[in-house]
Short mmCIF file of C-alpha atoms and ligand atoms in Angstrom, two decimals:
data_model
loop_
_atom_site.label_atom_id
_atom_site.label_comp_id
_atom_site.label_asym_id
_atom_site.label_seq_id
_atom_site.Cartn_x
_atom_site.Cartn_y
_atom_site.Cartn_z
CA UNK G 1236 0.00 0.00 0.00
CA UNK G 1237 1.38 3.41 -0.92
CA UNK G 1238 -0.03 6.30 1.11
CA UNK G 1239 -1.35 9.31 -0.79
CA UNK G 1240 0.82 12.33 -1.49
CA UNK G 1241 -1.64 14.17 0.70
CA UNK G 1242 -0.80 11.96 3.68
CA UNK G 1243 2.90 12.01 2.96
CA UNK G 1244 2.92 15.78 3.49
CA UNK G 1245 2.18 15.29 7.19
CA UNK G 1246 5.14 14.96 9.54
CA UNK G 1247 5.33 11.98 11.90
CA UNK G 1248 8.94 11.81 13.02
CA UNK G 1249 9.07 13.87 16.19
CA UNK G 1250 6.26 12.40 18.26
CA UNK G 1251 6.81 8.84 17.15
CA UNK G 1252 10.45 8.75 18.29
CA UNK G 1253 9.60 10.39 21.59
CA UNK G 1254 6.80 7.87 22.13
CA UNK G 1255 9.24 5.01 21.43
CA UNK G 1256 11.77 6.45 23.89
CA UNK G 1257 9.06 6.71 26.59
CA UNK G 1258 7.94 3.14 25.88
CA UNK G 1259 11.52 1.86 26.10
CA UNK G 1260 11.96 3.48 29.52
CA UNK G 1261 8.72 2.02 30.83
CA UNK G 1262 9.68 -1.44 29.52
CA UNK G 1263 12.86 -1.21 31.62
CA UNK G 1264 10.72 -0.43 34.69
CA UNK G 1265 11.72 3.26 34.68
CA UNK G 1266 9.13 5.98 35.11
CA UNK G 1267 8.17 8.82 32.78
CA UNK G 1268 6.94 12.20 34.00
CA UNK G 1269 4.91 13.25 31.01
CA UNK G 1270 4.84 17.02 30.51
CA UNK G 1271 4.44 16.63 26.77
CA UNK G 1272 0.65 16.39 26.34
CA UNK G 1273 -1.89 19.06 27.30
CA UNK G 1274 -4.42 16.56 28.57
CA UNK G 1275 -6.09 17.91 31.74
CA UNK G 1276 -5.68 15.79 34.87
CA UNK G 1277 -8.44 17.56 36.85
CA UNK G 1278 -11.94 16.02 37.12
CA UNK G 1279 -14.95 17.12 35.06
CA UNK G 1280 -17.76 18.92 36.94
CA UNK G 1281 -19.80 16.33 38.93
CA UNK G 1282 -23.09 17.56 37.41
CA UNK G 1283 -21.69 16.82 33.93
CA UNK G 1284 -20.71 13.29 34.91
CA UNK G 1285 -24.14 12.74 36.51
CA UNK G 1286 -25.91 13.90 33.33
CA UNK G 1287 -23.72 11.56 31.28
CA UNK G 1288 -24.46 8.57 33.53
CA UNK G 1289 -28.21 9.28 33.57
CA UNK G 1290 -28.32 9.49 29.79
CA UNK G 1291 -26.10 6.45 29.30
CA UNK G 1292 -28.71 4.35 31.15
CA UNK G 1293 -31.42 5.27 28.65
CA UNK G 1294 -31.42 3.00 25.56
CA UNK G 1295 -32.88 5.79 23.40
CA UNK G 1296 -29.68 7.78 23.86
CA UNK G 1297 -27.74 5.31 21.70
CA UNK G 1298 -29.28 6.31 18.37
CA UNK G 1299 -27.32 8.39 15.88
CA UNK G 1300 -27.34 11.98 17.10
CA UNK G 1301 -26.95 13.34 13.51
CA UNK G 1302 -27.14 16.95 14.72
CA UNK G 1303 -26.80 18.82 17.98
CA UNK G 1304 -29.60 18.98 20.54
CA UNK G 1305 -31.18 22.47 20.38
CA UNK G 1306 -30.49 22.80 24.12
CA UNK G 1307 -26.76 22.58 23.34
CA UNK G 1308 -26.96 25.63 21.07
CA UNK G 1309 -28.99 27.49 23.71
CA UNK G 1310 -26.39 26.57 26.34
CA UNK G 1311 -23.46 27.83 24.24
CA UNK G 1312 -25.30 31.09 23.50
CA UNK G 1313 -25.86 31.65 27.22
CA UNK G 1314 -22.24 30.72 28.06
CA UNK G 1315 -20.91 33.20 25.50
CA UNK G 1316 -22.61 36.09 27.27
CA UNK G 1317 -19.62 36.00 29.65
CA UNK G 1318 -17.47 37.29 26.76
CA UNK G 1319 -19.92 40.08 25.92
CA UNK G 1320 -21.02 38.21 22.76
CA UNK G 1321 -24.63 37.59 21.68
CA UNK G 1322 -25.13 34.56 19.44
CA UNK G 1323 -28.07 33.39 17.35
CA UNK G 1324 -28.34 29.76 18.53
CA UNK G 1325 -29.45 28.44 15.13
CA UNK G 1326 -27.20 30.26 12.68
CA UNK G 1327 -24.14 31.22 14.69
CA UNK G 1328 -23.27 28.00 16.55
CA UNK G 1329 -22.06 24.66 15.19
CA UNK G 1330 -21.41 21.65 17.42
CA UNK G 1331 -18.20 19.68 16.81
CA UNK G 1332 -16.71 16.40 17.98
CA UNK G 1333 -13.79 18.33 19.48
CA UNK G 1334 -12.34 21.51 18.07
CA UNK G 1335 -9.70 19.33 16.39
CA UNK G 1336 -12.57 18.01 14.25
CA UNK G 1337 -13.54 21.50 13.15
CA UNK G 1338 -10.03 22.87 12.75
CA UNK G 1339 -8.90 19.92 10.67
CA UNK G 1340 -11.92 20.03 8.35
CA UNK G 1341 -12.37 23.78 8.02
CA UNK G 1342 -9.63 24.22 5.41
CA UNK G 1343 -11.39 21.69 3.15
CA UNK G 1344 -14.47 23.90 3.11
CA UNK G 1345 -12.69 27.20 2.44
CA UNK G 1346 -9.54 26.51 0.44
CA UNK G 1347 -8.91 25.23 -3.06
CA UNK G 1348 -5.62 23.57 -4.00
CA UNK G 1349 -3.01 26.30 -4.38
CA UNK G 1350 -4.85 28.80 -2.15
CA UNK G 1351 -2.97 30.43 0.72
CA UNK G 1352 -3.66 30.30 4.46
CA UNK G 1353 -1.85 32.32 7.13
CA UNK G 1354 -0.88 30.27 10.17
CA UNK G 1355 0.95 31.41 13.33
CA UNK G 1356 4.53 30.20 13.67
CA UNK G 1357 4.93 28.78 16.25
CA UNK G 1358 1.38 27.44 16.32
CA UNK G 1359 -0.74 24.44 17.23
CA UNK G 1360 0.07 21.76 14.60
CA UNK G 1361 -3.45 21.01 13.29
CA UNK G 1362 -3.70 24.41 11.58
CA UNK G 1363 -0.79 23.55 9.32
CA UNK G 1364 -1.89 19.94 8.77
CA UNK G 1365 -5.48 20.95 7.88
CA UNK G 1366 -4.29 23.42 5.26
CA UNK G 1367 -1.89 20.88 3.76
CA UNK G 1368 -4.59 18.20 3.61
CA UNK G 1369 -6.70 20.64 1.60
CA UNK G 1370 -3.82 20.98 -0.89
CA UNK G 1371 -3.39 24.63 -0.02
CA UNK G 1372 -0.24 26.57 0.85
CA UNK G 1373 0.79 27.58 4.35
CA UNK G 1374 2.31 31.02 4.88
CA UNK G 1375 3.60 31.73 8.39
CA UNK G 1376 2.52 34.62 10.58
CA UNK G 1377 5.75 35.19 12.53
CA UNK G 1378 5.15 35.51 16.26
CA UNK G 1379 7.28 38.19 17.92
CA UNK G 1380 9.72 36.49 20.32
CA UNK G 1381 9.35 39.26 22.93
CA UNK G 1382 5.67 40.30 22.86
CA UNK G 1383 4.42 36.91 21.58
CA UNK G 1384 1.94 38.82 19.36
CA UNK G 1385 1.61 38.11 15.61
CA UNK G 1386 3.78 40.29 13.37
CA UNK G 1387 1.23 41.17 10.69
CA UNK G 1388 3.67 43.76 9.30
CA UNK G 1389 6.12 40.97 8.37
CA UNK G 1390 3.67 39.44 5.87
CA UNK G 1391 4.42 40.62 2.31
CA UNK G 1392 1.63 42.44 0.39
CA UNK G 1393 1.39 39.72 -2.28
CA UNK G 1394 0.77 37.11 0.45
CA UNK G 1395 -2.03 39.26 1.88
CA UNK G 1396 -3.53 39.45 -1.60
CA UNK G 1397 -3.48 35.66 -2.01
CA UNK G 1398 -4.60 34.68 1.50
CA UNK G 1399 -8.14 33.30 1.95
CA UNK G 1400 -7.88 32.34 5.61
CA UNK G 1401 -5.93 33.46 8.67
CA UNK G 1402 -5.69 31.52 11.93
CA UNK G 1403 -4.97 33.03 15.35
CA UNK G 1404 -4.94 31.29 18.73
CA UNK G 1405 -5.21 33.10 22.06
CA UNK G 1406 -4.55 32.13 24.79
CA UNK G 1407 -1.88 30.43 22.73
CA UNK G 1408 -0.67 26.88 22.58
CA UNK G 1409 2.34 26.67 22.65
CA UNK G 1410 3.45 30.20 23.67
CA UNK G 1411 0.79 30.68 26.41
CA UNK G 1412 0.40 34.32 25.30
CA UNK G 1413 -2.84 36.22 25.62
CA UNK G 1414 -4.03 38.59 22.89
CA UNK G 1415 -4.04 42.31 23.31
CA UNK G 1416 -7.33 43.88 22.17
CA UNK G 1417 -5.22 45.79 19.63
CA UNK G 1418 -4.02 42.53 18.05
CA UNK G 1419 -7.57 41.25 17.63
CA UNK G 1420 -8.88 44.59 16.32
CA UNK G 1421 -6.08 44.71 13.76
CA UNK G 1422 -6.79 41.10 12.73
CA UNK G 1423 -10.48 41.89 12.10
CA UNK G 1424 -9.54 45.00 10.11
CA UNK G 1425 -7.03 43.01 8.01
CA UNK G 1426 -9.58 40.24 7.39
CA UNK G 1427 -12.03 42.83 6.06
CA UNK G 1428 -9.41 44.63 4.01
CA UNK G 1429 -8.17 41.43 2.35
CA UNK G 1430 -11.51 39.60 2.23
CA UNK G 1431 -10.34 36.54 4.15
CA UNK G 1432 -11.87 34.30 6.79
CA UNK G 1433 -10.43 34.95 10.23
CA UNK G 1434 -10.31 31.86 12.45
CA UNK G 1435 -9.74 32.25 16.18
CA UNK G 1436 -8.97 29.20 18.32
CA UNK G 1437 -10.16 30.05 21.86
CA UNK G 1438 -9.77 26.59 23.43
CA UNK G 1439 -8.07 28.00 26.55
CA UNK G 1440 -10.59 30.81 27.07
CA UNK G 1441 -11.09 29.99 30.76
CA UNK G 1442 -7.47 29.21 31.67
CA UNK G 1443 -6.20 32.75 32.25
CA UNK G 1444 -4.35 33.86 35.35
CA UNK G 1445 -3.77 36.92 37.51
CA UNK G 1446 -7.18 38.49 36.83
CA UNK G 1447 -6.73 38.69 33.05
CA UNK G 1448 -9.98 38.94 31.03
CA UNK G 1449 -10.08 36.59 28.03
CA UNK G 1450 -11.14 38.34 24.80
CA UNK G 1451 -13.39 36.59 22.30
CA UNK G 1452 -12.68 37.69 18.73
CA UNK G 1453 -16.46 38.04 18.32
CA UNK G 1454 -16.49 40.84 20.89
CA UNK G 1455 -14.59 43.01 18.38
CA UNK G 1456 -17.15 45.14 16.49
CA UNK G 1457 -17.85 43.76 13.00
CA UNK G 1458 -16.03 40.48 13.65
CA UNK G 1459 -19.03 38.25 12.95
CA UNK G 1460 -18.94 39.27 9.29
CA UNK G 1461 -15.44 37.81 8.81
CA UNK G 1462 -14.59 35.57 11.77
CA UNK G 1463 -15.37 32.27 13.39
CA UNK G 1464 -14.14 31.16 16.78
CA UNK G 1465 -13.53 27.61 17.98
CA UNK G 1466 -14.07 26.73 21.61
CA UNK G 1467 -14.10 23.45 23.44
CA UNK G 1468 -15.28 21.70 26.58
CA UNK G 1469 -11.97 19.78 26.71
CA UNK G 1470 -9.96 22.20 28.83
CA UNK G 1471 -12.63 24.32 30.51
CA UNK G 1472 -14.46 21.27 31.89
CA UNK G 1473 -11.80 18.54 31.65
CA UNK G 1474 -13.91 16.64 29.13
CA UNK G 1475 -11.04 16.16 26.65
CA UNK G 1476 -11.74 12.48 25.98
CA UNK G 1477 -15.49 13.02 25.59
CA UNK G 1478 -14.91 14.95 22.32
CA UNK G 1479 -17.28 17.87 22.29
CA UNK G 1480 -16.70 21.45 21.16
CA UNK G 1481 -18.20 24.12 18.93
CA UNK G 1482 -17.55 26.88 16.44
CA UNK G 1483 -19.35 30.23 16.64
CA UNK G 1484 -19.56 33.31 14.45
CA UNK G 1485 -19.89 34.02 10.72
CA UNK G 1486 -23.00 32.05 9.60
CA UNK G 1487 -21.77 31.43 6.03
CA UNK G 1488 -18.52 29.83 7.20
CA UNK G 1489 -20.38 27.69 9.73
CA UNK G 1490 -22.89 26.60 7.06
CA UNK G 1491 -20.00 25.41 4.86
CA UNK G 1492 -18.47 23.41 7.70
CA UNK G 1493 -21.89 22.03 8.66
CA UNK G 1494 -22.37 20.79 5.09
CA UNK G 1495 -19.02 19.00 5.03
CA UNK G 1496 -19.67 17.42 8.41
CA UNK G 1497 -23.10 16.21 7.30
CA UNK G 1498 -21.22 13.99 4.84
CA UNK G 1499 -18.58 12.63 7.18
CA UNK G 1500 -20.03 12.20 10.68
CA UNK G 1501 -23.29 11.50 12.48
CA UNK G 1502 -22.87 13.83 15.42
CA UNK G 1503 -21.74 13.55 19.03
CA UNK G 1504 -22.91 10.72 21.34
CA UNK G 1505 -26.10 12.03 23.00
CA UNK G 1506 -24.99 11.38 26.63
CA UNK G 1507 -21.89 13.46 25.89
CA UNK G 1508 -24.13 16.25 24.61
CA UNK G 1509 -26.19 16.03 27.83
CA UNK G 1510 -22.99 16.26 29.90
CA UNK G 1511 -21.91 19.32 27.91
CA UNK G 1512 -25.27 21.04 28.36
CA UNK G 1513 -25.09 20.41 32.12
CA UNK G 1514 -21.51 21.74 32.22
CA UNK G 1515 -22.33 24.90 30.27
CA UNK G 1516 -25.53 25.79 32.13
CA UNK G 1517 -24.96 24.81 35.78
CA UNK G 1518 -23.46 27.46 38.09
CA UNK G 1519 -20.02 26.16 39.07
CA UNK G 1520 -17.19 27.41 41.24
CA UNK G 1521 -14.72 25.29 39.26
CA UNK G 1522 -13.72 28.04 36.81
CA UNK G 1523 -11.98 30.03 39.53
CA UNK G 1524 -10.74 26.94 41.37
CA UNK G 1525 -9.09 25.52 38.26
CA UNK G 1526 -7.39 28.78 37.44
CA UNK G 1527 -6.01 28.83 40.97
CA UNK G 1528 -4.75 25.23 40.68
CA UNK G 1529 -2.99 25.85 37.37
CA UNK G 1530 -1.58 29.20 38.54
CA UNK G 1531 -0.14 27.55 41.66
CA UNK G 1532 1.42 24.80 39.56
CA UNK G 1533 2.81 27.36 37.14
CA UNK G 1534 4.42 29.30 39.99
CA UNK G 1535 5.86 26.13 41.55
CA UNK G 1536 7.28 24.84 38.27
CA UNK G 1537 8.79 28.20 37.27
CA UNK G 1538 10.35 28.58 40.71
CA UNK G 1539 11.73 25.03 40.73
CA UNK G 1540 13.18 25.38 37.23
CA UNK G 1541 14.76 28.70 38.22
CA UNK G 1542 16.37 27.02 41.23
CA UNK G 1543 17.51 24.21 38.91
CA UNK G 1544 19.41 26.79 36.83
CA UNK G 1545 16.85 27.19 34.03
CA UNK G 1546 15.06 30.54 34.38
CA UNK G 1547 11.78 30.60 32.42
CA UNK G 1548 9.14 33.22 31.66
CA UNK G 1549 5.88 32.86 33.65
CA UNK G 1550 2.96 32.19 31.32
CA UNK G 1551 -0.12 34.43 31.54
CA UNK G 1552 -2.54 31.66 30.57
CA UNK G 1553 -3.06 28.01 29.50
CA UNK G 1554 -1.44 24.93 31.04
CA UNK G 1555 1.88 25.40 29.26
CA UNK G 1556 5.35 26.74 29.92
CA UNK G 1557 7.12 27.87 26.76
CA UNK G 1558 10.81 27.91 27.57
CA UNK G 1559 13.97 28.63 25.62
CA UNK G 1560 16.27 25.64 25.68
CA UNK G 1561 19.46 26.28 27.67
CA UNK G 1562 21.91 27.94 25.29
CA UNK G 1563 19.25 27.84 22.54
CA UNK G 1564 20.02 24.19 21.76
CA UNK G 1565 18.01 22.49 18.99
CA UNK G 1566 14.79 21.40 20.63
CA UNK G 1567 14.42 17.86 19.32
CA UNK G 1568 17.78 16.33 20.37
CA UNK G 1569 17.41 18.21 23.67
CA UNK G 1570 13.93 16.77 24.36
CA UNK G 1571 14.95 13.26 23.30
CA UNK G 1572 18.06 13.21 25.50
CA UNK G 1573 16.12 14.68 28.44
CA UNK G 1574 13.48 11.96 28.14
CA UNK G 1575 15.98 9.11 27.74
CA UNK G 1576 18.21 10.22 30.59
CA UNK G 1577 15.76 11.67 33.14
CA UNK G 1578 12.33 10.34 32.20
CA UNK G 1579 10.93 13.87 31.84
CA UNK G 1580 8.99 14.19 28.59
CA UNK G 1581 8.62 17.67 27.08
CA UNK G 1582 7.52 18.71 23.58
CA UNK G 1583 10.24 20.07 21.27
CA UNK G 1584 9.38 23.53 19.95
CA UNK G 1585 10.14 22.52 16.37
CA UNK G 1586 6.89 20.51 16.42
CA UNK G 1587 5.05 23.87 16.38
CA UNK G 1588 6.88 25.39 13.40
CA UNK G 1589 10.34 26.59 12.45
CA UNK G 1590 10.13 29.59 14.80
CA UNK G 1591 9.45 27.20 17.66
CA UNK G 1592 13.03 25.95 17.35
CA UNK G 1593 15.20 26.58 20.40
CA UNK G 1594 12.19 26.15 22.71
CA UNK G 1595 10.35 23.37 24.50
CA UNK G 1596 6.80 23.24 25.81
CA UNK G 1597 5.96 21.76 29.22
CA UNK G 1598 2.37 21.04 30.28
CA UNK G 1599 1.71 21.42 33.98
CA UNK G 1600 -0.84 18.62 34.13
CA UNK G 1601 0.49 17.03 37.34
CA UNK G 1602 0.41 17.90 41.02
CA UNK G 1603 3.11 20.18 42.41
CA UNK G 1604 5.31 17.43 43.98
CA UNK G 1605 5.54 15.70 40.57
CA UNK G 1606 6.41 18.99 38.86
CA UNK G 1607 9.08 19.68 41.51
CA UNK G 1608 10.52 16.20 40.95
CA UNK G 1609 10.64 16.86 37.19
CA UNK G 1610 12.49 20.15 37.80
CA UNK G 1611 14.89 18.44 40.22
CA UNK G 1612 15.79 15.80 37.61
CA UNK G 1613 16.17 18.44 34.92
CA UNK G 1614 18.44 20.49 37.19
CA UNK G 1615 20.71 17.54 37.98
CA UNK G 1616 20.89 16.63 34.30
CA UNK G 1617 21.70 20.19 33.21
CA UNK G 1618 24.50 20.44 35.78
CA UNK G 1619 25.94 17.15 34.57
CA UNK G 1620 25.76 17.91 30.84
CA UNK G 1621 25.84 21.65 30.52
CA UNK G 1622 28.08 22.72 33.35
C1 PLP C 2259 -4.91 25.32 20.86
C2 PLP C 2259 -5.72 24.08 20.80
N1 PLP C 2259 -6.74 24.01 19.96
C3 PLP C 2259 -7.50 22.91 19.86
C4 PLP C 2259 -7.22 21.78 20.60
C5 PLP C 2259 -8.07 20.57 20.43
O1 PLP C 2259 -9.03 20.50 21.42
P1 PLP C 2259 -10.28 19.53 21.34
O2 PLP C 2259 -10.13 18.59 22.46
O3 PLP C 2259 -11.48 20.43 21.46
O4 PLP C 2259 -10.25 18.85 20.00
C6 PLP C 2259 -6.16 21.79 21.50
C7 PLP C 2259 -5.85 20.59 22.28
O5 PLP C 2259 -4.87 20.48 22.96
C8 PLP C 2259 -5.38 22.96 21.60
O6 PLP C 2259 -4.33 23.03 22.42
#
């Protein structure tokens, strides 16, 4: 069997080799502290789990869902009021089986082969993969190393003319940056000027620290004409494995994605939809509590790495530390050696684009003692290998 050229465009090297190295360690009876995957370790809200269990006991809930329950749309519309955004539940909301589902398929609905899409570099890998699968061309939006904001001014005029889609992601994976309102206003203005679809990935909308207010792109005046925003229950409610998310905004773009999805999936398992509705609509003190847990972990990990001789910048949001490798070493050999020799798994920055090189990403998805142990091992290893 020969895979398609389409498939061959997708990279597989980095994660596969790291997974093999982790497996080899475990086979030898050695442990792995996995900071490489942003999979939340905190529990989902109890009312969501109860709704899921109740529904799972009803045989009628096992039919094809086909489309979203109307109550799901209502629930998302009510939830979005917290961002100062009013949504029409029928036209401006589309349920997804995870935002990965929507992000990976969106390019197929917007781009023709040879079209151009602007993608942040560094950026979450599915943006690039989705565009490539659609046969379109990726042009990077360089992210400023200091401010961590997109450098729109670095994009040449002819690229702006060709671009049909632009992706932004705040709070950002991997850089953990939050958007300034100015960045989002400029993005909306540029989308209008160049007649392109603006796509904002807002998966970490609730994981912001130190009193920061998350900004939905749809709260920028006029954004609904040119923008859609992806959001997810994966991180906000720790429902990552349940696979439920949504896109909101520009009705025409959502209609295109809805049409494609009507051909390739039959909707989200109904008990999962019930859990999501319960999560979105029930008053919950978990938003604040979770932020506090992640912020405490962030502080502990940053402090421990500093003491270990690796000073890192404190992230303003998300569950990620984005750190320069000591001495700016290439990220992949650094991450592989670190994993093999200490059991601490981190993600090499190169996996997020060429401007991610010289960085690694660490997810603080463990309790503080585990994070401290990871930092202790890293410190000992750095002293041994890097003086
Ligand atoms: C920035 C970003 N977007 C989207 C996703 C995918 O989330 P979902 O579970 O909704 O598919 C992730 C998952 O880690 C992410 O980090």
